Amino acid sequence: MSNPIRRLLRRNISGGQIAGYAIANLAGLVIVLTALQFYRDISSVSDAEDSFVSADYMIISKRVEGLDGLMGGGQAATTFTADERSEISSQPWAEEVGEFTAADFNISAQVNMAGANLSTALFLESIPDKFFDISPRGWDYRPGSNDPVPVIISKDYLTLYNFGFAASRGMPQISEELIGMLPLRLSLSGNGRQQWVDARIAGFSSRLNTIAVPENFLSWANGIYGEGRNTEPSRLIVRLKRAGDPEATKYMESHDYEIAGDKTAGGKAAYFLSMVITVVVGIGAIISILAFFILLLSIYLLLQKNRSKIHDLMLLGYTPGQVARYYQTIVATVNLLVLLLAVAGMLAASSMWQEQIEALGARGASCVPTVLTGTAIILAITAWNTIAISRNIRKGFRV
């Protein structure tokens, strides 16, 4: 760029207006990034409770009432028909609905502990694999193979054993790590057939109140040992578009459906948190938009102030692009500085609550996605600034 343009623009540019734009943009971006990182860190606490199924799922069932169960008519009254499943799927808050598939055969489990064989009757269920946020290790079971069947057990069951059954019988308590090492065998019987298969504990879930096995294993086993007793699901898993949506809870209450595990309080807290974060991010975005208009106003005032000089530059053969490039370079430099300071501010803010996050048994989420989000925002703002500067300069040259 030639020296006359540089000297002219440098002499007349308003440092105060550029500083005002930078400060306002910095404030908006710090608010947005800090709010996003806070939400990610808080979400990591929820994820730490269960690494398989996240908080935006709702497991529902029908209530068992009266003497229907004793009279043998309770099963049909507590299953979901195709119309009911379709109605739930069509709700605006429901993203996807899956079915719990129950084992349609007899199951018993045998485990060897300290040389003693313990056995018990058991039940198995499965949910579609797509509802697992993180599939357990070895969950891709191949039906008919000799691989052990992976099993996920509710943490509540282990708690009941340790502090109920084991404590009252003087038996040893079992940790999650230890039970995963115990040899487990399952007896599958029904339809005139019987077979023993090896199994292993793949993990524990605080949200799946069941004993879960891979969907393809249960489909294969039902096909061989099933007796055709279960045709409709008695429980559904619903993925919500927004965790804790109060409209979903109202729907369940109006239809007298039960929500497993009484997760409504946690869902409401998650919903409230998401609403607060949305408001905070919205405020930060508004501040950044206002900062953009501060920049536009600064350029407009500068053009009005130097209308005659710009006209003279045009007569001397200088193009609008040459003049605009100087402003664009300044704004890009300022935006880069804003990004660096905003990231530093976000990291400083997030360090203030990391100790509390760790005290809840979780680790804060990675800052990389938040930094990438900030970079994308700054790139979009810079592109927007570049176009706006170019348009304003061209208008000035037409004067």
Coordinates of C-alpha atoms in Angstrom, one line a residue:
M1 CA 0.0 0.0 0.0
S2 CA 1.3 3.4 -1.0
N3 CA 2.5 5.9 1.7
P4 CA -0.1 8.7 0.9
I5 CA -3.0 6.3 1.7
R6 CA -1.3 5.0 4.8
R7 CA -0.5 8.5 6.1
L8 CA -4.0 9.7 5.4
L9 CA -5.8 6.8 7.0
R10 CA -3.5 6.6 10.0
R11 CA -3.9 10.3 10.7
N12 CA -7.7 10.3 10.6
I13 CA -8.5 6.9 12.1
S14 CA -10.1 7.0 15.6
G15 CA -8.2 4.9 18.1
G16 CA -11.0 5.4 20.6
Q17 CA -13.6 4.0 18.3
I18 CA -11.5 1.0 17.4
A19 CA -10.8 0.4 21.1
G20 CA -14.5 0.6 21.8
Y21 CA -15.3 -2.0 19.2
A22 CA -12.5 -4.3 20.6
I23 CA -13.7 -4.0 24.2
A24 CA -17.3 -4.6 23.3
N25 CA -16.5 -7.6 21.0
L26 CA -14.2 -9.0 23.7
A27 CA -16.9 -8.7 26.4
G28 CA -19.4 -10.5 24.1
L29 CA -17.0 -13.3 23.1
V30 CA -15.8 -13.9 26.7
I31 CA -19.5 -14.3 27.8
V32 CA -20.3 -16.7 25.0
L33 CA -17.2 -18.9 25.5
T34 CA -17.3 -19.0 29.3
A35 CA -21.0 -19.9 29.2
L36 CA -20.3 -22.7 26.7
Q37 CA -17.4 -24.1 28.7
F38 CA -19.4 -24.0 31.9
Y39 CA -22.2 -25.9 30.3
R40 CA -19.8 -28.5 28.9
D41 CA -18.1 -28.9 32.3
I42 CA -21.4 -29.3 34.2
S43 CA -22.5 -31.8 31.6
S44 CA -19.4 -33.8 32.3
V45 CA -20.6 -34.3 35.8
S46 CA -23.8 -35.9 34.5
D47 CA -21.9 -38.0 32.1
A48 CA -19.6 -39.2 34.8
E49 CA -22.6 -40.8 36.6
D50 CA -23.2 -43.1 33.6
S51 CA -20.8 -43.5 30.7
F52 CA -23.4 -45.5 28.6
V53 CA -26.7 -43.6 28.6
S54 CA -26.8 -39.8 29.0
A55 CA -29.3 -37.6 30.8
D56 CA -31.5 -36.7 27.8
Y57 CA -33.1 -40.1 27.8
M58 CA -36.3 -41.0 29.6
I59 CA -37.3 -44.6 30.4
I60 CA -41.1 -45.0 30.9
S61 CA -43.5 -47.7 31.8
K62 CA -47.2 -48.1 32.7
R63 CA -48.4 -48.4 36.3
V64 CA -49.4 -51.8 37.6
E65 CA -52.7 -51.2 39.4
G66 CA -55.4 -53.3 41.1
L67 CA -55.4 -57.1 41.0
D68 CA -54.8 -57.4 37.3
G69 CA -51.4 -58.9 37.9
L70 CA -52.7 -61.5 40.3
M71 CA -55.5 -62.4 38.0
G72 CA -53.2 -62.9 35.0
G73 CA -54.4 -59.9 33.0
G74 CA -51.8 -57.4 34.1
Q75 CA -49.3 -58.0 31.3
A76 CA -51.5 -56.7 28.4
A77 CA -52.5 -53.7 30.5
T78 CA -48.9 -52.7 31.1
T79 CA -47.5 -53.0 27.5
F80 CA -47.4 -50.3 24.9
T81 CA -49.4 -50.8 21.8
A82 CA -48.2 -49.7 18.3
D83 CA -50.6 -46.7 18.4
E84 CA -49.2 -45.6 21.8
R85 CA -45.6 -45.8 20.6
S86 CA -46.5 -43.9 17.5
E87 CA -48.2 -41.2 19.5
I88 CA -45.2 -40.7 21.8
S89 CA -42.9 -40.6 18.7
S90 CA -45.0 -37.8 17.2
Q91 CA -44.6 -35.5 20.2
P92 CA -42.5 -32.4 19.5
W93 CA -40.2 -33.1 22.4
A94 CA -39.4 -36.7 21.4
E95 CA -36.4 -37.2 19.1
E96 CA -36.5 -41.0 19.0
V97 CA -38.3 -43.8 20.8
G98 CA -36.9 -47.2 21.4
E99 CA -38.3 -50.4 22.8
F100 CA -37.1 -52.6 25.7
T101 CA -37.0 -56.2 24.4
A102 CA -37.4 -58.8 27.1
A103 CA -36.1 -62.3 27.1
D104 CA -38.9 -64.7 26.2
F105 CA -37.3 -67.8 27.8
N106 CA -36.0 -69.0 31.2
I107 CA -32.6 -67.7 32.4
S108 CA -30.5 -68.6 35.4
A109 CA -27.0 -67.3 36.3
Q110 CA -24.2 -69.1 38.0
V111 CA -21.1 -67.5 39.5
N112 CA -18.2 -69.0 41.3
M113 CA -17.1 -67.1 44.4
A114 CA -14.4 -68.4 46.7
G115 CA -15.0 -71.9 45.5
A116 CA -18.7 -71.7 46.1
N117 CA -21.2 -71.8 43.1
L118 CA -24.0 -69.3 43.5
S119 CA -26.9 -69.5 41.2
T120 CA -30.1 -67.5 40.8
A121 CA -33.0 -67.0 38.3
L122 CA -32.4 -64.0 36.1
F123 CA -34.1 -61.8 33.5
L124 CA -32.5 -60.1 30.5
E125 CA -33.5 -57.1 28.4
S126 CA -32.0 -55.1 25.6
I127 CA -32.4 -51.7 24.0
P128 CA -31.4 -50.6 20.5
D129 CA -27.7 -50.1 20.3
K130 CA -28.2 -46.5 18.9
F131 CA -29.4 -45.4 22.4
F132 CA -25.9 -46.1 23.9
D133 CA -23.8 -42.9 23.9
I134 CA -20.7 -45.1 24.4
S135 CA -21.0 -48.7 23.5
P136 CA -19.5 -51.0 26.2
R137 CA -16.3 -52.8 25.3
G138 CA -17.1 -55.9 23.2
W139 CA -20.8 -55.0 22.8
D140 CA -20.7 -56.2 19.1
Y141 CA -21.7 -59.7 20.1
R142 CA -21.7 -62.3 17.3
P143 CA -24.7 -64.7 17.9
G144 CA -23.6 -68.4 18.0
S145 CA -20.0 -67.6 18.8
N146 CA -18.0 -68.7 21.8
D147 CA -17.4 -65.1 22.9
P148 CA -18.8 -64.3 26.4
V149 CA -22.0 -62.3 26.4
P150 CA -21.5 -58.8 27.7
V151 CA -23.9 -57.7 30.4
I152 CA -24.7 -54.3 31.9
I153 CA -26.1 -54.3 35.4
S154 CA -27.9 -51.5 37.2
K155 CA -25.8 -50.1 40.0
D156 CA -28.8 -50.3 42.2
Y157 CA -28.7 -54.1 42.1
L158 CA -25.1 -54.2 43.2
T159 CA -25.9 -51.8 46.0
L160 CA -28.8 -54.0 47.2
Y161 CA -26.5 -57.0 47.2
N162 CA -23.7 -55.4 49.1
F163 CA -25.7 -53.6 51.7
G164 CA -28.8 -55.8 51.8
F165 CA -28.2 -59.5 51.0
A166 CA -24.5 -59.7 51.7
A167 CA -24.7 -57.8 54.9
S168 CA -27.5 -59.9 56.3
R169 CA -25.9 -63.2 55.3
G170 CA -22.4 -62.5 56.3
M171 CA -21.2 -62.8 52.7
P172 CA -18.4 -60.8 51.2
Q173 CA -19.2 -57.5 49.5
I174 CA -18.2 -57.0 45.9
S175 CA -16.8 -53.9 44.2
E176 CA -17.5 -53.1 40.5
E177 CA -14.0 -54.0 39.6
L178 CA -14.1 -57.4 41.4
I179 CA -17.5 -58.5 39.9
G180 CA -16.2 -57.8 36.4
M181 CA -13.5 -60.5 37.1
L182 CA -15.9 -63.2 38.4
P183 CA -16.6 -66.1 36.0
L184 CA -20.3 -65.9 35.1
R185 CA -22.4 -68.4 33.2
L186 CA -25.9 -68.1 31.9
S187 CA -28.4 -71.0 31.4
L188 CA -30.8 -70.4 28.5
S189 CA -33.7 -72.7 28.3
G190 CA -37.1 -72.8 26.6
N191 CA -38.9 -74.2 23.6
G192 CA -37.6 -77.6 24.5
R193 CA -33.9 -76.5 24.4
Q194 CA -31.2 -75.6 26.9
Q195 CA -27.7 -74.2 26.6
W196 CA -25.0 -72.7 28.9
V197 CA -23.2 -69.6 27.6
D198 CA -20.3 -67.7 29.2
A199 CA -21.0 -64.1 30.2
R200 CA -19.1 -61.1 31.6
I201 CA -20.0 -57.9 33.3
A202 CA -19.3 -55.1 30.8
G203 CA -20.2 -52.3 33.1
F204 CA -22.7 -50.7 35.5
S205 CA -25.4 -48.1 34.7
S206 CA -27.2 -45.7 37.0
R207 CA -29.9 -45.0 34.5
L208 CA -30.7 -48.4 33.0
N209 CA -32.6 -50.1 35.8
T210 CA -32.3 -53.6 34.2
I211 CA -29.9 -56.3 33.2
A212 CA -29.0 -55.4 29.7
V213 CA -27.4 -57.5 26.9
P214 CA -26.7 -56.7 23.2
E215 CA -29.8 -56.5 21.0
N216 CA -28.5 -59.0 18.5
F217 CA -27.8 -61.6 21.2
L218 CA -31.3 -61.3 22.6
S219 CA -32.9 -61.4 19.2
W220 CA -30.9 -64.6 18.4
A221 CA -31.7 -66.2 21.8
N222 CA -35.5 -65.3 21.5
G223 CA -35.6 -66.9 18.1
I224 CA -34.2 -70.2 19.5
Y225 CA -35.5 -70.5 23.0
G226 CA -38.5 -68.1 22.9
E227 CA -42.0 -69.3 23.6
G228 CA -43.9 -66.5 22.0
R229 CA -45.2 -65.0 25.3
N230 CA -44.0 -61.4 24.8
T231 CA -45.2 -59.5 21.8
E232 CA -45.4 -55.9 23.0
P233 CA -42.8 -53.9 24.9
S234 CA -43.6 -53.0 28.5
R235 CA -41.0 -50.2 28.7
L236 CA -39.8 -47.6 26.3
I237 CA -36.7 -45.4 26.1
V238 CA -37.3 -41.9 24.8
R239 CA -34.6 -39.7 23.6
L240 CA -35.6 -36.1 24.3
K241 CA -34.7 -33.2 22.0
R242 CA -33.9 -31.2 25.1
A243 CA -33.0 -32.8 28.4
G244 CA -35.6 -32.3 31.1
D245 CA -38.2 -30.8 28.8
P246 CA -41.2 -30.0 31.1
E247 CA -43.6 -30.8 28.3
A248 CA -42.4 -34.4 28.2
T249 CA -43.0 -34.7 32.0
K250 CA -46.5 -33.2 31.6
Y251 CA -47.3 -35.7 28.9
M252 CA -46.2 -38.6 31.0
E253 CA -48.2 -37.4 34.0
S254 CA -51.3 -36.9 31.9
H255 CA -51.1 -40.4 30.5
D256 CA -50.2 -41.9 34.0
Y257 CA -46.8 -43.2 32.7
E258 CA -44.1 -43.8 35.2
I259 CA -40.6 -42.4 34.7
A260 CA -37.9 -44.9 35.8
G261 CA -35.5 -43.9 38.5
D262 CA -37.4 -40.7 39.3
K263 CA -35.1 -38.6 37.2
T264 CA -37.5 -35.8 36.8
A265 CA -35.7 -33.5 39.3
G266 CA -32.4 -33.9 37.6
G267 CA -34.1 -33.4 34.2
K268 CA -35.7 -30.2 35.4
A269 CA -32.3 -29.0 36.6
A270 CA -30.7 -29.8 33.3
Y271 CA -33.5 -28.0 31.4
F272 CA -33.2 -24.9 33.7
L273 CA -29.5 -24.9 33.2
S274 CA -29.8 -25.1 29.4
M275 CA -32.3 -22.2 29.4
V276 CA -29.9 -20.1 31.6
I277 CA -27.0 -20.8 29.3
T278 CA -29.1 -20.0 26.3
V279 CA -30.0 -16.6 27.8
V280 CA -26.3 -15.9 28.7
V281 CA -25.1 -16.9 25.3
G282 CA -27.8 -14.7 23.7
I283 CA -26.6 -11.7 25.8
G284 CA -23.0 -12.3 24.7
A285 CA -24.2 -12.5 21.0
I286 CA -26.1 -9.3 21.3
I287 CA -23.1 -7.5 22.7
S288 CA -20.9 -8.8 19.8
I289 CA -23.5 -7.6 17.3
L290 CA -23.6 -4.2 18.9
A291 CA -19.8 -4.1 18.7
F292 CA -20.1 -4.8 15.0
F293 CA -22.4 -1.8 14.5
I294 CA -20.0 0.3 16.5
L295 CA -17.3 -0.6 13.9
L296 CA -19.7 0.2 11.1
L297 CA -20.6 3.6 12.7
S298 CA -16.8 4.4 13.1
I299 CA -16.2 3.7 9.4
Y300 CA -19.2 5.7 8.3
L301 CA -18.1 8.7 10.4
L302 CA -14.6 8.4 9.1
L303 CA -15.9 8.4 5.5
Q304 CA -18.1 11.4 6.1
K305 CA -15.2 13.2 7.7
N306 CA -12.8 12.5 4.8
R307 CA -15.2 12.6 1.9
S308 CA -13.2 15.2 0.0
K309 CA -9.9 13.4 0.6
I310 CA -11.3 10.1 -0.6
H311 CA -12.6 11.8 -3.7
D312 CA -9.2 13.2 -4.4
L313 CA -7.6 9.7 -4.0
M314 CA -10.1 8.4 -6.5
L315 CA -9.1 11.1 -9.0
L316 CA -5.4 10.1 -8.4
G317 CA -6.2 6.6 -9.5
Y318 CA -6.4 4.7 -6.1
T319 CA -9.0 2.0 -6.0
P320 CA -11.6 1.3 -3.2
G321 CA -9.8 -2.0 -2.5
Q322 CA -6.6 -0.3 -1.6
V323 CA -8.3 1.9 0.9
A324 CA -10.5 -0.9 2.3
R325 CA -7.5 -3.2 2.7
Y326 CA -5.9 -1.0 5.4
Y327 CA -9.1 -1.0 7.5
Q328 CA -9.5 -4.7 7.0
T329 CA -6.0 -5.5 8.1
I330 CA -6.5 -3.4 11.3
V331 CA -9.9 -5.1 12.1
A332 CA -8.5 -8.6 11.4
T333 CA -5.6 -7.8 13.8
V334 CA -7.9 -6.5 16.4
N335 CA -10.2 -9.6 16.1
L336 CA -7.2 -11.9 16.5
L337 CA -6.2 -10.1 19.7
V338 CA -9.9 -10.3 20.9
L339 CA -9.9 -14.0 20.3
L340 CA -6.7 -14.6 22.3
L341 CA -7.9 -12.5 25.2
A342 CA -11.3 -14.1 25.1
V343 CA -9.8 -17.6 25.3
A344 CA -7.5 -16.5 28.1
G345 CA -10.5 -15.1 29.9
M346 CA -12.5 -18.3 29.4
L347 CA -9.6 -20.5 30.7
A348 CA -9.2 -18.2 33.8
A349 CA -13.0 -18.4 34.5
S350 CA -13.2 -22.2 34.0
S351 CA -10.3 -22.7 36.4
M352 CA -12.4 -21.2 39.2
W353 CA -14.9 -24.0 39.2
Q354 CA -12.7 -27.0 38.3
E355 CA -12.1 -27.9 41.9
Q356 CA -15.8 -28.1 42.5
I357 CA -16.2 -30.3 39.4
E358 CA -13.5 -32.7 40.5
A359 CA -15.1 -32.8 44.0
L360 CA -18.2 -34.3 42.3
G361 CA -16.1 -37.1 40.8
A362 CA -15.8 -35.7 37.3
R363 CA -13.2 -34.1 35.2
G364 CA -13.9 -30.9 33.3
A365 CA -14.6 -31.1 29.6
S366 CA -11.9 -30.4 27.1
C367 CA -11.6 -26.7 26.2
V368 CA -10.7 -27.5 22.5
P369 CA -14.3 -27.5 21.2
T370 CA -14.9 -24.2 23.0
V371 CA -11.8 -22.6 21.5
L372 CA -12.7 -23.9 18.0
T373 CA -16.2 -22.4 18.5
G374 CA -14.6 -19.0 19.4
T375 CA -12.3 -19.3 16.4
A376 CA -15.3 -19.9 14.1
I377 CA -17.2 -17.0 15.6
I378 CA -14.2 -14.6 15.1
L379 CA -13.7 -15.9 11.5
A380 CA -17.4 -15.2 10.8
I381 CA -17.2 -11.7 12.4
T382 CA -14.0 -10.9 10.5
A383 CA -15.6 -12.0 7.2
W384 CA -18.6 -9.9 8.1
N385 CA -16.4 -6.9 8.9
T386 CA -14.5 -7.3 5.7
I387 CA -17.6 -7.2 3.5
A388 CA -19.1 -4.3 5.4
I389 CA -15.9 -2.3 5.2
S390 CA -15.5 -2.9 1.5
R391 CA -19.2 -1.9 0.9
N392 CA -18.8 1.3 2.9
I393 CA -15.6 2.3 1.2
R394 CA -17.1 1.8 -2.2
K395 CA -20.0 4.0 -1.3
G396 CA -17.6 6.7 -0.2
F397 CA -15.8 6.5 -3.5
R398 CA -19.0 7.1 -5.4
V399 CA -19.5 10.4 -3.6

